[in-house]
Short mmCIF file of C-alpha atoms in Angstrom, two decimals:
data_model
loop_
_atom_site.label_atom_id
_atom_site.label_comp_id
_atom_site.label_asym_id
_atom_site.label_seq_id
_atom_site.Cartn_x
_atom_site.Cartn_y
_atom_site.Cartn_z
CA UNK E 1 0.00 -0.01 0.00
CA UNK E 2 1.22 3.51 -0.75
CA UNK E 3 -0.09 6.60 0.95
CA UNK E 4 -0.23 9.88 -0.95
CA UNK E 5 0.30 12.99 1.17
CA UNK E 6 0.10 16.33 -0.62
CA UNK E 7 1.49 14.75 -3.82
CA UNK E 8 4.32 12.89 -2.09
CA UNK E 9 4.42 9.11 -2.35
CA UNK E 10 5.11 7.48 1.00
CA UNK E 11 5.73 3.69 0.97
CA UNK E 12 4.14 2.05 3.97
CA UNK E 13 5.92 -1.31 3.77
CA UNK E 14 2.75 -3.20 2.89
CA UNK E 15 3.07 -3.23 -0.89
CA UNK E 16 2.79 -7.03 -1.23
CA UNK E 17 -0.78 -8.36 -1.00
CA UNK E 18 -1.53 -10.14 2.26
CA UNK E 19 -4.22 -12.49 1.01
CA UNK E 20 -3.51 -14.98 -1.79
CA UNK E 21 -5.13 -14.24 -5.11
CA UNK E 22 -8.22 -16.48 -5.42
CA UNK E 23 -10.46 -17.05 -8.41
CA UNK E 24 -13.02 -19.71 -9.21
CA UNK E 25 -15.06 -20.64 -12.25
CA UNK E 26 -18.02 -22.97 -12.72
CA UNK E 27 -18.27 -25.29 -15.73
CA UNK E 28 -21.25 -27.33 -16.89
CA UNK E 29 -19.41 -29.77 -19.14
CA UNK E 30 -20.56 -28.22 -22.38
CA UNK E 31 -18.23 -28.34 -25.38
CA UNK E 32 -15.37 -25.88 -25.01
CA UNK E 33 -15.14 -26.00 -21.18
CA UNK E 34 -11.55 -27.23 -21.19
CA UNK E 35 -10.45 -24.38 -23.46
CA UNK E 36 -12.39 -21.90 -21.29
CA UNK E 37 -10.68 -23.25 -18.18
CA UNK E 38 -7.23 -22.85 -19.80
CA UNK E 39 -8.07 -19.25 -20.75
CA UNK E 40 -9.32 -18.60 -17.23
CA UNK E 41 -6.04 -19.96 -15.83
CA UNK E 42 -3.95 -17.89 -18.26
CA UNK E 43 -5.74 -14.72 -17.16
CA UNK E 44 -5.23 -15.72 -13.53
CA UNK E 45 -1.46 -16.11 -14.11
CA UNK E 46 -1.33 -12.67 -15.74
CA UNK E 47 -3.19 -11.20 -12.76
CA UNK E 48 -0.80 -12.98 -10.38
CA UNK E 49 2.15 -11.40 -12.22
CA UNK E 50 0.52 -7.97 -11.92
CA UNK E 51 -0.89 -8.03 -8.38
CA UNK E 52 1.70 -10.22 -6.66
CA UNK E 53 4.65 -9.32 -8.89
CA UNK E 54 5.08 -13.08 -9.24
CA UNK E 55 7.91 -14.31 -11.41
CA UNK E 56 6.53 -17.28 -13.27
CA UNK E 57 8.91 -19.41 -15.29
CA UNK E 58 7.70 -20.09 -18.85
CA UNK E 59 7.85 -23.84 -18.09
CA UNK E 60 5.68 -23.36 -15.01
CA UNK E 61 3.20 -21.25 -16.99
CA UNK E 62 2.70 -24.21 -19.37
CA UNK E 63 2.63 -26.68 -16.49
CA UNK E 64 -0.22 -24.81 -14.76
CA UNK E 65 -2.24 -24.78 -17.99
CA UNK E 66 -1.59 -28.49 -18.54
CA UNK E 67 -2.61 -29.37 -14.97
CA UNK E 68 -5.82 -27.36 -15.41
CA UNK E 69 -6.49 -29.20 -18.68
CA UNK E 70 -5.90 -32.63 -17.16
CA UNK E 71 -7.98 -32.03 -14.01
CA UNK E 72 -10.89 -30.41 -15.89
CA UNK E 73 -10.81 -33.24 -18.46
CA UNK E 74 -10.98 -35.82 -15.65
CA UNK E 75 -13.89 -34.01 -14.01
CA UNK E 76 -15.67 -33.75 -17.35
CA UNK E 77 -15.24 -37.44 -18.11
CA UNK E 78 -15.89 -38.94 -14.68
CA UNK E 79 -18.53 -36.83 -13.00
CA UNK E 80 -22.23 -36.54 -13.62
CA UNK E 81 -22.57 -32.88 -13.01
CA UNK E 82 -20.99 -29.48 -13.04
CA UNK E 83 -17.50 -28.86 -11.73
CA UNK E 84 -15.61 -25.96 -10.26
CA UNK E 85 -12.05 -24.80 -10.96
CA UNK E 86 -10.44 -22.88 -8.11
CA UNK E 87 -7.07 -21.17 -8.46
CA UNK E 88 -5.11 -19.77 -5.53
CA UNK E 89 -1.77 -18.03 -6.00
CA UNK E 90 1.00 -16.16 -4.28
CA UNK E 91 4.42 -15.06 -5.42
CA UNK E 92 5.77 -18.60 -4.84
CA UNK E 93 3.08 -21.12 -5.84
CA UNK E 94 -0.23 -21.76 -7.59
CA UNK E 95 -2.77 -24.24 -6.25
CA UNK E 96 -5.16 -25.73 -8.79
CA UNK E 97 -8.25 -27.39 -7.30
CA UNK E 98 -11.10 -29.02 -9.18
CA UNK E 99 -14.32 -29.97 -7.40
CA UNK E 100 -16.72 -32.38 -9.07
CA UNK E 101 -19.85 -34.31 -8.15
CA UNK E 102 -18.35 -37.81 -8.30
CA UNK E 103 -17.29 -39.32 -5.00
CA UNK E 104 -15.17 -41.96 -6.80
CA UNK E 105 -11.51 -41.24 -6.10
CA UNK E 106 -9.20 -41.23 -9.14
CA UNK E 107 -6.52 -43.87 -9.52
CA UNK E 108 -3.01 -43.37 -10.73
CA UNK E 109 -1.83 -46.25 -12.87
CA UNK E 110 1.73 -47.59 -13.08
CA UNK E 111 3.76 -46.12 -15.92
CA UNK E 112 3.04 -47.93 -19.15
CA UNK E 113 4.04 -46.21 -22.38
CA UNK E 114 1.91 -48.69 -24.35
CA UNK E 115 -1.29 -47.87 -22.47
CA UNK E 116 -3.62 -45.67 -24.43
CA UNK E 117 -5.14 -42.98 -22.22
CA UNK E 118 -5.39 -42.75 -18.43
CA UNK E 119 -2.16 -40.77 -18.12
CA UNK E 120 -3.75 -37.56 -16.77
CA UNK E 121 -3.10 -38.03 -13.08
CA UNK E 122 0.38 -39.37 -13.86
CA UNK E 123 1.10 -36.10 -15.69
CA UNK E 124 -0.31 -34.02 -12.83
CA UNK E 125 1.91 -35.88 -10.32
CA UNK E 126 4.97 -35.28 -12.55
CA UNK E 127 4.33 -31.53 -12.74
CA UNK E 128 3.09 -30.69 -9.23
CA UNK E 129 4.96 -30.53 -5.98
CA UNK E 130 1.94 -31.88 -4.11
CA UNK E 131 -1.22 -33.66 -5.25
CA UNK E 132 -4.11 -34.58 -2.98
CA UNK E 133 -7.56 -36.00 -3.42
CA UNK E 134 -10.30 -35.81 -0.84
CA UNK E 135 -14.00 -36.41 -0.62
CA UNK E 136 -16.06 -33.32 0.04
CA UNK E 137 -19.82 -33.15 0.78
CA UNK E 138 -20.71 -32.71 -2.89
CA UNK E 139 -18.22 -35.21 -4.35
CA UNK E 140 -14.47 -34.76 -4.38
CA UNK E 141 -11.68 -32.25 -4.71
CA UNK E 142 -8.44 -32.87 -6.58
CA UNK E 143 -5.74 -30.37 -5.60
CA UNK E 144 -2.30 -29.79 -7.14
CA UNK E 145 0.31 -27.31 -5.89
CA UNK E 146 2.86 -26.00 -8.40
CA UNK E 147 5.84 -23.84 -7.36
CA UNK E 148 6.28 -20.86 -9.67
CA UNK E 149 9.98 -21.37 -10.31
CA UNK E 150 12.65 -24.00 -9.90
CA UNK E 151 14.11 -21.91 -7.09
CA UNK E 152 10.93 -22.29 -5.01
CA UNK E 153 10.49 -26.00 -5.82
CA UNK E 154 10.77 -28.07 -2.63
#
């Protein structure tokens, strides 16, 4: 925050936002939802750069969009209802959460380059620092945490 006193700019020491940037979007599963979710995430990353002065590696930018694509695709294919994409970000990490109406927990399969399909969660695990799945009252939440740069990767 910056105070302005008679035209003088006085830094107060609170220029970095205190609360993480949070955005959520609701999708019905209609055609184009995955592309819409990717666009929503790209705008979120731009806002994170602006409001949090976050430095986001180009590789991480692509990784966040890929994780959004994979999790939204899974929700679209495996739930019987609408789903919600929630993004939370700071200057060090982005958390991608997808809520859907299915209570069935996803499975990660052993690596098999000859298997066709079912690699989504494997990809998410490879890109994210943390992945968790939990049942919630309306179904489940799949959550992936991605550090914004290699320097912040744990």
